[in-house]
Amino acid sequence: MPTALITGATAGLGKAFAQTLAAEGTGLVLVARSDRDLKELAGALREEHGVAVEVLPADLSTDDGCAAVAARLAVGPVAERTDPPPVDLLVNNAGIGHERPFLANGIAAEERLLDLNVRAVLRLTDAALGTMTGRGHGSILNVASVAGVGPSWLSSTYPASKAWVISFTESLAYSRQVRDAGVRMTALLPGYTRTEFHQRAGIPTTFPPSYLWLNSADVVRTGLADLRRGRVVSIPSLRYKAAAWALRHLPRGLSRQGAWDISADARS
Ligand SMILES: NC(=O)c1ccc[n+]([C@@H]2O[C@H](COP(=O)([O-])OP(=O)(O)OC[C@H]3O[C@@H](n4cnc5c(N)ncnc54)[C@H](OP(=O)(O)O)[C@@H]3O)[C@@H](O)[C@H]2O)c1
């Protein structure tokens, strides 16, 4: 049975990854901060799909949290040991956004966003690649966003954090070091997806029309299919493929016209 480690597994896209992979018979290591939510989900997945599920509570915006998860990812195969199994698939999914504009948000909150959206991805990828390249096998799916492709939100560090995830994934995925070792990497770029993300960040959900909203099960299905096909960048749905094309190819000044300026809408 292959094993997948999913960060941010208790809600939204992470939970959809856990449900989809468990239904395929994949063993899971679930990571999030809430121990109670992790145990509840693990129990439900064991009962429904009969797969092995470990829970690993960790705050990935902290050094200690990253170190605990990195230690689990560093477990490699040892001939006489069967437990815990090495991780075959890492899904770097946990991420946050902020509704408040850069200057009003406070540097501590901005640093927390970068710690989770960027630094944790860096550290966990490092830990996973260490064992995966040694074993000659493994996959990493990094959840970025269409927002990281070009000018999308003004006065927000969120798109910059996701631009880093896309660039980082491409840089490693195409490298000889990773490819020749038989390791696959994909950046998944969802558009607006119905999860807890906007509510947690205080971001209004009334602006995007209903046809722009994706469903998390569809996003997860596309991301996993593209990873298995060896695609390095995965963009679920035709409408967001078109949006990403426009963000990449239209003159910057033009695509900036469609960007959401959160400092213009801010309540404080
Ligand atoms: N929803 C969208 O429209 C959308 C669009 C594009 C990209 N994305 C990206 O998709 C990814 C998943 O987002 P989502 O929409 O599924 O979010 P979500 O519904 O808010 O779920 C977030 C998950 O991350 C966990 N989490 C939050 N902070 C954490 C921390 N410091 N350490 C460890 N776990 C933490 C949460 O559990 P705990 O609170 O218990 O820790 C929860 O399980 C993110 O990277 C996001 O940027 C989302």
Coordinates of C-alpha atoms and ligand atoms in Angstrom, one line a residue:
M1 CA 0.0 0.0 0.0
P2 CA 1.5 3.4 -1.0
T3 CA 1.5 6.1 1.6
A4 CA 0.7 9.8 1.2
L5 CA 1.4 12.7 3.6
I6 CA -1.0 15.6 3.3
T7 CA -0.7 18.9 5.0
G8 CA -3.8 20.9 5.8
A9 CA -5.7 17.6 5.6
T10 CA -8.7 18.5 7.8
A11 CA -10.6 20.9 5.6
G12 CA -11.1 22.0 1.9
L13 CA -8.7 20.6 -0.6
G14 CA -6.6 18.7 1.9
K15 CA -9.6 16.8 3.1
A16 CA -10.6 16.1 -0.5
F17 CA -7.1 14.8 -1.2
A18 CA -7.4 12.5 1.9
Q19 CA -10.8 11.2 0.8
T20 CA -9.8 10.6 -2.8
L21 CA -6.5 8.9 -1.9
A22 CA -8.0 6.7 0.8
A23 CA -10.7 5.6 -1.6
E24 CA -7.9 4.5 -3.9
G25 CA -6.4 2.4 -1.1
T26 CA -3.5 4.8 -0.2
G27 CA -2.3 4.8 3.4
L28 CA -2.2 8.4 4.9
V29 CA -0.3 10.6 7.2
L30 CA -2.6 13.6 8.0
V31 CA -1.1 16.9 9.1
A32 CA -2.9 20.0 10.5
R33 CA -3.0 21.9 13.8
S34 CA -6.3 20.5 15.2
D35 CA -5.6 17.2 16.9
R36 CA -9.4 16.6 17.3
D37 CA -10.2 17.2 13.7
L38 CA -7.3 15.0 12.6
K39 CA -8.5 12.1 14.8
E40 CA -12.1 12.5 13.7
L41 CA -11.1 12.4 10.0
A42 CA -8.7 9.5 10.5
G43 CA -11.3 7.4 12.2
A44 CA -13.9 8.0 9.4
L45 CA -11.3 7.2 6.7
R46 CA -10.2 4.0 8.4
E47 CA -13.8 2.9 8.9
E48 CA -14.9 3.7 5.3
H49 CA -11.9 2.6 3.3
G50 CA -9.9 0.2 5.6
V51 CA -6.6 2.1 5.0
A52 CA -3.9 2.9 7.6
V53 CA -4.1 6.5 8.8
E54 CA -1.6 8.2 11.0
V55 CA -2.2 11.7 12.5
L56 CA 0.5 14.2 13.0
P57 CA -0.6 17.5 14.6
A58 CA 1.7 20.3 13.7
D59 CA 1.7 24.0 13.2
L60 CA 3.7 24.3 9.9
S61 CA 4.2 28.1 10.4
T62 CA 6.7 27.1 13.2
D63 CA 10.1 25.6 13.2
D64 CA 9.1 22.8 15.6
G65 CA 6.0 21.9 13.5
C66 CA 8.1 21.7 10.3
A67 CA 10.8 19.7 12.1
A68 CA 8.2 17.1 13.3
V69 CA 6.8 16.6 9.8
A70 CA 10.2 16.6 8.2
A71 CA 11.3 13.9 10.5
R72 CA 8.3 11.7 9.4
L73 CA 9.2 12.4 5.8
A74 CA 12.8 11.4 6.4
V75 CA 11.8 7.8 7.3
G76 CA 13.3 5.6 4.7
P77 CA 13.0 1.9 4.0
V78 CA 14.9 -0.3 6.5
A79 CA 14.9 -4.0 5.6
E80 CA 13.5 -5.4 8.8
R81 CA 11.2 -2.5 9.6
T82 CA 7.7 -2.2 8.2
D83 CA 6.3 0.6 10.4
P84 CA 6.1 3.5 9.8
P85 CA 6.2 3.1 6.0
P86 CA 8.1 5.6 3.9
V87 CA 6.1 8.4 2.3
D88 CA 5.5 7.9 -1.5
L89 CA 3.5 11.1 -2.1
L90 CA 3.8 14.4 -0.3
V91 CA 1.0 16.9 -0.8
N92 CA 2.1 20.3 0.3
N93 CA -1.4 21.8 0.6
A94 CA -1.7 23.8 3.8
G95 CA -1.8 27.5 3.0
I96 CA -3.5 30.8 4.1
G97 CA -4.5 34.1 2.7
H98 CA -5.3 37.5 4.3
E99 CA -8.0 39.9 3.7
R100 CA -6.2 42.9 5.2
P101 CA -3.9 44.9 2.9
F102 CA -0.1 44.7 3.4
L103 CA 0.4 47.9 5.4
A104 CA -2.6 47.3 7.7
N105 CA -2.0 43.6 8.3
G106 CA 1.1 43.8 10.4
I107 CA 4.4 42.2 9.7
A108 CA 3.9 39.3 12.1
A109 CA 0.8 38.1 10.1
E110 CA 2.7 38.6 6.8
E111 CA 5.6 36.5 8.1
R112 CA 3.2 33.8 9.3
L113 CA 1.8 33.6 5.8
L114 CA 5.2 33.3 4.3
D115 CA 6.3 30.7 6.9
L116 CA 3.3 28.5 6.0
N117 CA 2.9 29.1 2.3
V118 CA 6.6 29.2 1.4
R119 CA 9.0 28.1 4.2
A120 CA 7.1 24.9 5.1
V121 CA 6.9 23.9 1.5
L122 CA 10.7 24.4 1.2
R123 CA 11.4 22.4 4.3
L124 CA 9.1 19.5 3.6
T125 CA 10.1 19.3 0.0
D126 CA 13.8 19.1 1.1
A127 CA 13.0 16.3 3.6
A128 CA 10.9 14.3 1.1
L129 CA 13.3 14.7 -1.8
G130 CA 16.1 13.4 0.5
T131 CA 14.5 10.0 0.9
M132 CA 12.6 9.9 -2.5
T133 CA 15.7 10.5 -4.5
G134 CA 17.5 7.8 -2.4
R135 CA 14.7 5.3 -3.1
G136 CA 14.5 6.3 -6.8
H137 CA 10.8 6.8 -6.5
G138 CA 8.2 9.3 -5.1
S139 CA 6.0 12.3 -6.0
I140 CA 5.4 15.8 -4.6
L141 CA 2.3 17.9 -5.3
N142 CA 2.6 21.5 -4.3
V143 CA -0.7 23.4 -4.1
A144 CA -0.1 26.9 -5.5
S145 CA -2.8 29.1 -7.1
V146 CA -3.7 30.7 -10.4
A147 CA -3.2 33.9 -8.3
G148 CA 0.5 33.2 -8.5
V149 CA 0.7 33.4 -12.3
G150 CA 0.5 37.2 -12.7
P151 CA -1.0 40.4 -11.2
S152 CA -4.1 39.2 -9.4
W153 CA -4.4 40.7 -5.9
L154 CA -2.8 44.0 -5.2
S155 CA -1.4 44.9 -1.7
S156 CA -1.3 41.2 -0.8
T157 CA 1.7 38.9 -0.3
Y158 CA -0.4 35.8 -1.1
P159 CA 0.1 35.9 -4.9
A160 CA 3.9 36.3 -4.3
S161 CA 3.9 33.3 -2.1
K162 CA 2.2 31.2 -4.7
A163 CA 4.4 32.5 -7.5
W164 CA 7.3 31.2 -5.4
V165 CA 5.6 27.8 -5.1
I166 CA 5.1 27.6 -8.9
S167 CA 8.7 28.7 -9.7
F168 CA 10.2 26.5 -7.0
T169 CA 8.3 23.4 -8.3
E170 CA 9.2 24.0 -11.9
S171 CA 12.8 24.6 -11.0
L172 CA 13.2 21.3 -9.2
A173 CA 10.8 19.2 -11.3
Y174 CA 12.7 19.8 -14.5
S175 CA 16.1 19.3 -12.9
R176 CA 18.3 16.3 -13.7
Q177 CA 18.8 15.7 -10.0
V178 CA 15.0 15.1 -9.5
R179 CA 14.0 13.7 -12.9
D180 CA 16.9 11.2 -13.1
A181 CA 16.0 10.0 -9.6
G182 CA 12.5 9.0 -10.8
V183 CA 10.7 11.7 -8.7
R184 CA 7.8 13.6 -10.1
M185 CA 6.8 17.1 -9.0
T186 CA 3.7 19.1 -9.9
A187 CA 2.4 22.5 -9.0
L188 CA -1.4 22.6 -8.7
L189 CA -3.0 25.9 -9.5
P190 CA -6.6 26.1 -8.5
G191 CA -8.8 29.1 -9.1
Y192 CA -11.6 30.0 -6.6
T193 CA -12.6 26.7 -4.9
R194 CA -15.3 26.2 -2.3
T195 CA -13.5 25.4 0.9
E196 CA -13.0 27.2 4.3
F197 CA -10.1 29.3 2.9
H198 CA -12.0 32.5 2.3
Q199 CA -14.1 32.4 5.5
R200 CA -10.9 31.7 7.6
A201 CA -9.2 34.7 5.9
G202 CA -12.2 37.0 6.1
I203 CA -12.2 37.3 2.3
P204 CA -15.7 38.0 0.9
T205 CA -17.1 35.3 -1.4
T206 CA -19.8 37.4 -2.9
F207 CA -17.7 38.9 -5.7
P208 CA -16.8 35.9 -7.9
P209 CA -19.8 34.8 -10.0
S210 CA -20.9 31.2 -9.4
Y211 CA -19.4 29.9 -12.7
L212 CA -16.0 30.8 -11.4
W213 CA -16.2 28.5 -8.3
L214 CA -14.6 25.1 -8.5
N215 CA -15.4 22.1 -6.5
S216 CA -12.6 20.6 -4.4
A217 CA -13.1 17.0 -5.5
D218 CA -12.7 18.1 -9.2
V219 CA -9.5 20.1 -8.4
V220 CA -8.0 17.1 -6.6
R221 CA -8.9 14.7 -9.3
T222 CA -7.2 16.9 -12.0
G223 CA -4.2 17.5 -9.8
L224 CA -3.6 13.8 -9.2
A225 CA -4.2 12.9 -12.8
D226 CA -1.7 15.5 -14.0
L227 CA 0.9 14.4 -11.5
R228 CA 0.6 10.8 -12.7
R229 CA 0.9 12.0 -16.3
G230 CA 4.1 13.8 -15.5
R231 CA 2.7 17.4 -16.0
V232 CA 4.7 19.9 -14.0
V233 CA 1.9 22.6 -13.9
S234 CA -1.7 21.5 -13.4
I235 CA -4.5 24.0 -13.9
P236 CA -8.0 22.6 -13.2
S237 CA -10.8 23.7 -15.6
L238 CA -10.7 25.4 -19.0
R239 CA -11.8 28.7 -17.6
Y240 CA -8.8 28.9 -15.3
K241 CA -6.4 27.6 -18.0
A242 CA -7.6 30.6 -20.1
A243 CA -7.2 33.0 -17.2
A244 CA -3.7 31.7 -16.6
W245 CA -2.8 32.1 -20.3
A246 CA -4.1 35.7 -20.2
L247 CA -2.1 36.5 -17.0
R248 CA 1.1 35.1 -18.6
H249 CA 0.7 36.5 -22.1
L250 CA -1.2 39.8 -21.9
P251 CA 0.9 42.9 -21.4
R252 CA 1.3 43.4 -17.6
G253 CA -0.4 46.8 -17.7
L254 CA -3.5 45.2 -19.2
S255 CA -3.8 42.2 -17.0
R256 CA -3.3 44.4 -13.9
Q257 CA -6.6 46.1 -14.8
G258 CA -8.4 42.9 -13.7
A259 CA -6.5 42.6 -10.4
W260 CA -8.3 42.9 -7.1
D261 CA -6.8 45.7 -5.0
I262 CA -7.5 44.6 -1.5
S263 CA -6.4 48.0 -0.2
A264 CA -9.2 49.7 -2.1
D265 CA -11.8 47.4 -0.5
A266 CA -10.3 47.2 2.9
R267 CA -12.4 48.0 6.0
S268 CA -9.3 49.1 7.9
Ligands
LIG1 N1 -9.9 27.7 -1.8 C1 -9.4 28.4 -2.9 O1 -10.1 29.1 -3.5 C2 -8.0 28.2 -3.2 C3 -7.6 28.7 -4.5 C4 -6.3 28.5 -4.9 C5 -5.4 27.9 -4.1 N2 -5.7 27.5 -2.8 C6 -4.7 26.9 -2.0 O2 -5.2 25.6 -1.6 C7 -4.6 25.2 -0.4 C8 -5.6 24.6 0.5 O3 -6.6 25.6 0.8 P1 -8.1 25.3 1.2 O4 -8.9 26.3 0.4 O5 -8.4 23.9 1.2 O6 -8.0 25.9 2.7 P2 -8.9 25.6 4.0 O7 -10.3 25.0 3.6 O8 -8.9 26.8 4.8 O9 -8.1 24.4 4.8 C9 -6.8 24.8 5.3 C10 -6.2 23.5 6.0 O10 -4.9 23.9 6.4 C11 -4.7 23.6 7.8 N3 -3.8 24.7 8.3 C12 -4.0 26.0 8.4 N4 -3.0 26.6 9.0 C13 -2.1 25.6 9.3 C14 -0.8 25.6 9.9 N5 -0.2 26.8 10.4 N6 -0.1 24.5 10.0 C15 -0.7 23.3 9.6 N7 -1.9 23.2 9.0 C16 -2.6 24.4 8.8 C17 -6.2 23.7 8.4 O11 -6.3 23.0 9.6 P3 -6.0 23.6 11.0 O12 -6.7 24.9 11.1 O13 -6.5 22.6 12.0 O14 -4.5 23.7 11.1 C18 -6.9 23.1 7.2 O15 -6.8 21.7 7.3 C19 -3.9 26.4 0.2 O16 -2.5 26.4 -0.1 C20 -4.5 27.6 -0.6 O17 -3.6 28.7 -0.8 C21 -7.0 27.6 -2.4

